[in-house]
Amino acid sequence: MPAAPTRLHDFSPTDHNRGPAIPSALTNNPKAGQWTSERMSHNMVADYKRFLMTDGEGIRCSLYVSGCPFHCVECYNASIWDFRAGIPYTQELEDRIVADIGQSFVQGITFLGGEPLLNTGVLLPLARRLRREFGHDKDIWCWTGYTWEELMRQGESEDKLELLHDIDILVDGRYIKTMHDSLLQFRGSSNQRIIDVPRSFEQGKPVIWAKQHDQERFIPEIYGKDRAGGEGDAS
């Protein structure tokens, strides 16, 4: 017997201006302050990966925290929705991360999950240590299911904003499977944005990262004809 479909909820149906594609019937949609790290996080991490080029600009280290209540349909990291998944975050792991980030060829660190903004007990102290030791010579990227507009709502927990102030680039918004686009840079669905956080705070609105560039699929008509002709000859 197939598993029953997950029931998803809009917990704040009267709240407007929550960002692109939100609310969505394909995710859970929280009201301001409904979910907090203090109530939900167990300070667990699912994975730590060194020296990648897929989780943001340049060569990076990536920390995957555990736990996410958005439950986006067809999420590629559904195995770590559980806040108890993975292993405890330790001082030993933090020291290893800081040493790796200190390598001259590493541009910065990326926070992913799970939901980073519901794991501030881990990420706030780490971000602050990285700023103390490296200033802004190393950058911090973060993926979140929250939209910028939701994070700015009155009543949202202060720890989310505290962490946001230490982040350089935020990829925001839930994954919406009906808006999936494999040509997007660093995003899975077209509602998601790559946001320059310092400039957004300065301007009081989300500012798209100046280096954002999505791919374009272009297949010249003559190529299509040549390909079809070749396939016909081969058959």
Short mmCIF file of C-alpha atoms in Angstrom, two decimals:
data_model
loop_
_atom_site.label_atom_id
_atom_site.label_comp_id
_atom_site.label_asym_id
_atom_site.label_seq_id
_atom_site.Cartn_x
_atom_site.Cartn_y
_atom_site.Cartn_z
CA MET A 1 0.00 0.00 0.00
CA PRO A 2 1.48 3.41 -0.94
CA ALA A 3 2.27 5.83 1.84
CA ALA A 4 -0.32 8.48 2.57
CA PRO A 5 0.59 11.88 1.13
CA THR A 6 2.07 14.38 3.56
CA ARG A 7 -0.45 16.97 4.71
CA LEU A 8 0.88 20.48 4.23
CA HIS A 9 -0.47 23.62 5.82
CA ASP A 10 -0.63 27.37 5.46
CA PHE A 11 -0.43 28.43 9.08
CA SER A 12 -0.86 32.12 8.28
CA PRO A 13 -3.49 32.46 5.54
CA THR A 14 -4.16 36.14 6.21
CA ASP A 15 -0.51 37.17 6.08
CA HIS A 16 0.37 38.78 2.73
CA ASN A 17 3.62 39.85 1.05
CA ARG A 18 5.53 36.72 1.99
CA GLY A 19 7.68 36.60 -1.13
CA PRO A 20 7.56 34.88 -4.53
CA ALA A 21 5.29 31.80 -4.78
CA ILE A 22 4.44 31.92 -1.07
CA PRO A 23 2.15 30.56 0.27
CA SER A 24 2.42 27.33 -1.69
CA ALA A 25 0.27 24.22 -1.54
CA LEU A 26 3.50 22.24 -2.04
CA THR A 27 5.14 23.27 1.25
CA ASN A 28 4.33 24.15 4.82
CA ASN A 29 4.03 27.91 5.25
CA PRO A 30 4.66 29.25 8.78
CA LYS A 31 3.39 32.36 10.47
CA ALA A 32 5.93 34.80 11.89
CA GLY A 33 7.84 33.33 14.82
CA GLN A 34 6.03 29.99 14.67
CA TRP A 35 9.22 27.98 14.29
CA THR A 36 12.32 28.75 16.33
CA SER A 37 15.72 27.19 16.81
CA GLU A 38 15.23 27.27 20.57
CA ARG A 39 12.17 25.02 20.37
CA MET A 40 13.14 22.77 17.45
CA SER A 41 16.90 22.40 17.01
CA HIS A 42 18.97 19.68 18.65
CA ASN A 43 22.26 21.15 17.37
CA MET A 44 22.74 18.26 14.97
CA VAL A 45 24.53 18.30 11.63
CA ALA A 46 23.92 15.92 8.76
CA ASP A 47 27.17 16.45 6.86
CA TYR A 48 30.24 18.59 6.40
CA LYS A 49 31.94 18.77 3.01
CA ARG A 50 35.25 20.44 2.16
CA PHE A 51 36.46 22.22 -0.96
CA LEU A 52 33.35 22.15 -3.19
CA MET A 53 32.44 24.34 -6.16
CA THR A 54 28.70 23.61 -6.22
CA ASP A 55 27.34 25.41 -3.13
CA GLY A 56 28.05 28.99 -4.13
CA GLU A 57 30.80 31.03 -5.73
CA GLY A 58 34.38 29.76 -5.67
CA ILE A 59 35.85 26.89 -3.66
CA ARG A 60 33.86 26.48 -0.47
CA CYS A 61 33.22 24.36 2.58
CA SER A 62 29.61 23.38 3.25
CA LEU A 63 27.90 22.58 6.55
CA TYR A 64 24.55 20.77 6.34
CA VAL A 65 22.48 21.19 9.50
CA SER A 66 19.66 18.82 10.45
CA GLY A 67 15.96 19.53 10.61
CA CYS A 68 13.47 21.29 8.35
CA PRO A 69 9.70 21.71 8.83
CA PHE A 70 8.96 23.25 5.40
CA HIS A 71 8.68 19.75 3.88
CA CYS A 72 8.81 20.93 0.26
CA VAL A 73 7.38 18.28 -2.05
CA GLU A 74 10.23 16.38 -3.79
CA CYS A 75 12.88 18.01 -1.61
CA TYR A 76 16.24 16.47 -2.48
CA ASN A 77 17.30 16.53 1.18
CA ALA A 78 14.15 15.04 2.74
CA SER A 79 16.31 12.50 4.60
CA ILE A 80 17.42 15.26 7.00
CA TRP A 81 14.04 16.84 7.77
CA ASP A 82 14.36 15.22 11.21
CA PHE A 83 16.01 17.59 13.71
CA ARG A 84 17.55 14.56 15.44
CA ALA A 85 19.21 13.21 12.29
CA GLY A 86 22.98 13.11 11.89
CA ILE A 87 25.61 13.75 14.55
CA PRO A 88 26.04 16.38 17.28
CA TYR A 89 27.89 19.56 16.41
CA THR A 90 31.13 19.60 18.42
CA GLN A 91 34.01 21.94 19.17
CA GLU A 92 36.27 19.53 17.32
CA LEU A 93 34.17 19.88 14.17
CA GLU A 94 34.09 23.66 14.52
CA ASP A 95 37.88 23.83 14.84
CA ARG A 96 38.24 21.67 11.74
CA ILE A 97 35.86 23.93 9.79
CA VAL A 98 37.76 27.08 10.81
CA ALA A 99 41.08 25.49 9.81
CA ASP A 100 39.66 24.49 6.42
CA ILE A 101 38.18 27.96 5.80
CA GLY A 102 41.60 29.41 6.58
CA GLN A 103 43.13 27.77 3.52
CA SER A 104 44.12 30.47 1.02
CA PHE A 105 42.21 28.88 -1.86
CA VAL A 106 38.89 28.69 0.04
CA GLN A 107 36.52 31.59 -0.62
CA GLY A 108 34.10 30.90 2.21
CA ILE A 109 31.53 28.69 3.87
CA THR A 110 27.97 27.74 2.94
CA PHE A 111 25.20 26.89 5.40
CA LEU A 112 22.61 24.43 4.08
CA GLY A 113 20.26 21.83 5.45
CA GLY A 114 17.81 21.13 6.66
CA GLU A 115 17.00 24.70 7.61
CA PRO A 116 19.96 26.84 8.72
CA LEU A 117 17.83 29.59 10.25
CA LEU A 118 16.32 27.02 12.62
CA ASN A 119 19.78 25.93 13.74
CA THR A 120 21.16 29.22 14.99
CA GLY A 121 22.54 27.57 18.13
CA VAL A 122 25.16 26.02 15.86
CA LEU A 123 25.53 28.63 13.16
CA LEU A 124 25.53 31.91 15.08
CA PRO A 125 28.62 31.08 17.18
CA LEU A 126 30.37 29.65 14.10
CA ALA A 127 29.59 32.70 11.96
CA ARG A 128 30.77 35.06 14.69
CA ARG A 129 34.01 33.13 15.12
CA LEU A 130 34.64 33.23 11.37
CA ARG A 131 34.12 37.00 11.38
CA ARG A 132 36.51 37.41 14.32
CA GLU A 133 39.23 35.35 12.68
CA PHE A 134 38.81 36.31 9.02
CA GLY A 135 36.70 39.46 8.94
CA HIS A 136 35.14 39.72 5.51
CA ASP A 137 38.06 38.06 3.71
CA LYS A 138 35.90 34.92 3.70
CA ASP A 139 32.26 35.07 2.70
CA ILE A 140 29.23 33.27 4.13
CA TRP A 141 26.45 31.90 1.92
CA CYS A 142 23.22 30.45 3.26
CA TRP A 143 20.27 28.57 1.77
CA THR A 144 16.90 28.98 3.52
CA GLY A 145 13.29 28.01 2.96
CA TYR A 146 12.23 31.37 4.37
CA THR A 147 11.77 34.26 1.98
CA TRP A 148 13.40 37.61 2.67
CA GLU A 149 9.95 39.12 3.25
CA GLU A 150 9.10 36.47 5.86
CA LEU A 151 12.34 37.11 7.72
CA MET A 152 11.49 40.82 7.86
CA ARG A 153 8.00 40.22 9.27
CA GLN A 154 7.15 41.65 12.67
CA GLY A 155 7.21 38.83 15.19
CA GLU A 156 9.95 36.73 13.57
CA SER A 157 12.52 35.44 16.06
CA GLU A 158 15.51 37.71 16.63
CA ASP A 159 18.12 34.96 16.26
CA LYS A 160 17.25 34.57 12.57
CA LEU A 161 17.97 38.26 11.96
CA GLU A 162 21.16 38.10 14.02
CA LEU A 163 22.49 35.29 11.83
CA LEU A 164 21.29 37.06 8.69
CA HIS A 165 23.43 40.07 9.56
CA ASP A 166 26.53 37.83 9.40
CA ILE A 167 25.57 36.36 6.00
CA ASP A 168 26.79 37.79 2.70
CA ILE A 169 24.61 35.90 0.21
CA LEU A 170 21.19 34.36 0.92
CA VAL A 171 19.43 31.93 -1.43
CA ASP A 172 15.85 32.29 -0.25
CA GLY A 173 12.51 30.57 -0.64
CA ARG A 174 11.01 27.08 -0.64
CA TYR A 175 11.65 24.63 -3.44
CA ILE A 176 8.46 24.59 -5.54
CA LYS A 177 8.52 21.53 -7.78
CA THR A 178 6.15 23.05 -10.37
CA MET A 179 8.65 25.90 -10.82
CA HIS A 180 11.69 23.62 -11.17
CA ASP A 181 14.26 24.80 -13.71
CA SER A 182 17.56 22.99 -14.22
CA LEU A 183 19.08 26.06 -15.90
CA LEU A 184 19.00 28.21 -12.77
CA GLN A 185 22.23 29.17 -11.04
CA PHE A 186 22.48 27.73 -7.51
CA ARG A 187 18.67 27.32 -7.28
CA GLY A 188 16.15 24.58 -7.89
CA SER A 189 13.01 26.56 -8.68
CA SER A 190 12.42 29.95 -10.26
CA ASN A 191 10.79 31.54 -7.20
CA GLN A 192 14.09 31.33 -5.33
CA ARG A 193 16.48 34.29 -5.37
CA ILE A 194 20.19 34.89 -4.79
CA ILE A 195 20.17 37.92 -2.49
CA ASP A 196 22.98 40.30 -1.61
CA VAL A 197 22.29 40.60 2.11
CA PRO A 198 24.31 43.73 3.07
CA ARG A 199 22.91 45.70 0.13
CA SER A 200 19.40 44.49 0.93
CA PHE A 201 19.66 45.78 4.49
CA GLU A 202 20.99 49.09 3.17
CA GLN A 203 18.12 49.51 0.69
CA GLY A 204 15.36 48.01 2.81
CA LYS A 205 14.35 45.51 0.12
CA PRO A 206 15.78 42.32 -1.42
CA VAL A 207 18.62 43.11 -3.83
CA ILE A 208 19.62 40.39 -6.26
CA TRP A 209 23.29 39.37 -6.26
CA ALA A 210 25.03 41.26 -9.06
CA LYS A 211 26.76 38.11 -10.36
CA GLN A 212 23.59 36.06 -10.73
CA HIS A 213 23.42 34.54 -14.20
CA ASP A 214 21.19 31.69 -15.27
CA GLN A 215 21.89 29.49 -18.25
CA GLU A 216 19.92 29.74 -21.47
CA ARG A 217 19.15 26.74 -23.61
CA PHE A 218 19.72 27.64 -27.26
CA ILE A 219 19.59 25.02 -29.98
CA PRO A 220 19.88 26.53 -33.47
CA GLU A 221 17.33 25.26 -35.95
CA ILE A 222 20.04 24.04 -38.33
CA TYR A 223 21.52 21.90 -35.52
CA GLY A 224 18.16 20.30 -34.91
CA LYS A 225 17.81 19.43 -38.59
CA ASP A 226 21.35 18.02 -38.80
CA ARG A 227 20.77 15.94 -35.67
CA ALA A 228 17.50 14.55 -36.97
CA GLY A 229 19.13 13.75 -40.28
CA GLY A 230 21.98 11.94 -38.58
CA GLU A 231 19.65 9.90 -36.45
CA GLY A 232 17.68 8.97 -39.55
CA ASP A 233 20.81 7.82 -41.36
CA ALA A 234 21.91 5.78 -38.38
CA SER A 235 18.62 3.93 -38.26
#
